[in-house]
PDB file of C-alpha atoms in Angstrom:
ATOM      1  CA  UNK A   1      -4.725  10.199 -11.886  1.00 91.00           C
ATOM      2  CA  UNK A   2      -5.799   7.669  -9.080  1.00 94.00           C
ATOM      3  CA  UNK A   3      -5.296   3.868 -10.074  1.00 97.00           C
ATOM      4  CA  UNK A   4      -6.164   0.904  -7.818  1.00 97.00           C
ATOM      5  CA  UNK A   5      -2.861  -1.030  -7.595  1.00 95.00           C
ATOM      6  CA  UNK A   6      -3.560  -3.633  -4.472  1.00 96.00           C
ATOM      7  CA  UNK A   7      -4.880  -4.042  -0.947  1.00 98.00           C
ATOM      8  CA  UNK A   8      -3.200  -3.946   2.474  1.00 98.00           C
ATOM      9  CA  UNK A   9      -2.200  -7.643   3.334  1.00 97.00           C
ATOM     10  CA  UNK A  10      -3.041  -6.834   7.185  1.00 97.00           C
ATOM     11  CA  UNK A  11      -6.417  -4.501   7.157  1.00 98.00           C
ATOM     12  CA  UNK A  12      -7.640  -4.965   3.680  1.00 98.00           C
ATOM     13  CA  UNK A  13      -7.368  -0.995   2.699  1.00 97.00           C
ATOM     14  CA  UNK A  14      -7.276  -0.487  -0.723  1.00 98.00           C
ATOM     15  CA  UNK A  15      -3.818   1.119  -2.279  1.00 98.00           C
ATOM     16  CA  UNK A  16      -3.643   3.212  -5.261  1.00 97.00           C
ATOM     17  CA  UNK A  17      -1.203   4.499  -7.397  1.00 96.00           C
ATOM     18  CA  UNK A  18      -1.564   8.651  -7.302  1.00 95.00           C
ATOM     19  CA  UNK A  19      -0.115  10.409 -10.160  1.00 94.00           C
ATOM     20  CA  UNK A  20       2.663   7.577 -10.493  1.00 92.00           C
ATOM     21  CA  UNK A  21       3.384   7.185  -6.845  1.00 95.00           C
ATOM     22  CA  UNK A  22       2.641   4.239  -4.954  1.00 95.00           C
ATOM     23  CA  UNK A  23       0.868   5.031  -1.797  1.00 95.00           C
ATOM     24  CA  UNK A  24       1.936   2.338   0.532  1.00 97.00           C
ATOM     25  CA  UNK A  25       4.674   0.127   1.352  1.00 96.00           C
ATOM     26  CA  UNK A  26       6.131  -3.104  -0.361  1.00 96.00           C
ATOM     27  CA  UNK A  27       7.615  -5.185   1.704  1.00 95.00           C
ATOM     28  CA  UNK A  28      10.735  -7.578   1.566  1.00 95.00           C
ATOM     29  CA  UNK A  29       8.522 -10.413   0.772  1.00 96.00           C
ATOM     30  CA  UNK A  30       6.548  -8.599  -1.944  1.00 95.00           C
ATOM     31  CA  UNK A  31       3.422  -7.857   0.402  1.00 96.00           C
ATOM     32  CA  UNK A  32       1.775  -4.704   0.222  1.00 97.00           C
ATOM     33  CA  UNK A  33       0.804  -2.445   3.375  1.00 98.00           C
ATOM     34  CA  UNK A  34      -0.895   0.659   3.676  1.00 97.00           C
ATOM     35  CA  UNK A  35       1.164   3.317   5.541  1.00 96.00           C
ATOM     36  CA  UNK A  36      -1.088   3.011   9.014  1.00 96.00           C
ATOM     37  CA  UNK A  37       0.137  -0.705   8.820  1.00 97.00           C
ATOM     38  CA  UNK A  38       3.496  -0.248   8.032  1.00 96.00           C
ATOM     39  CA  UNK A  39       3.797   2.514  10.839  1.00 96.00           C
ATOM     40  CA  UNK A  40       2.301  -0.261  13.369  1.00 93.00           C
ATOM     41  CA  UNK A  41       5.205  -2.726  12.509  1.00 86.00           C
TER      42      UNK A  41
END
């Protein structure tokens, strides 16, 4: 199951929940990042 959860706050890429697992990173200040942008930080 693939469900749209949010968008990356830096690049605007869609972030999905895949089979119950969040496919991104939630920062301490409650912003969502895709894995690519999280690696760059």
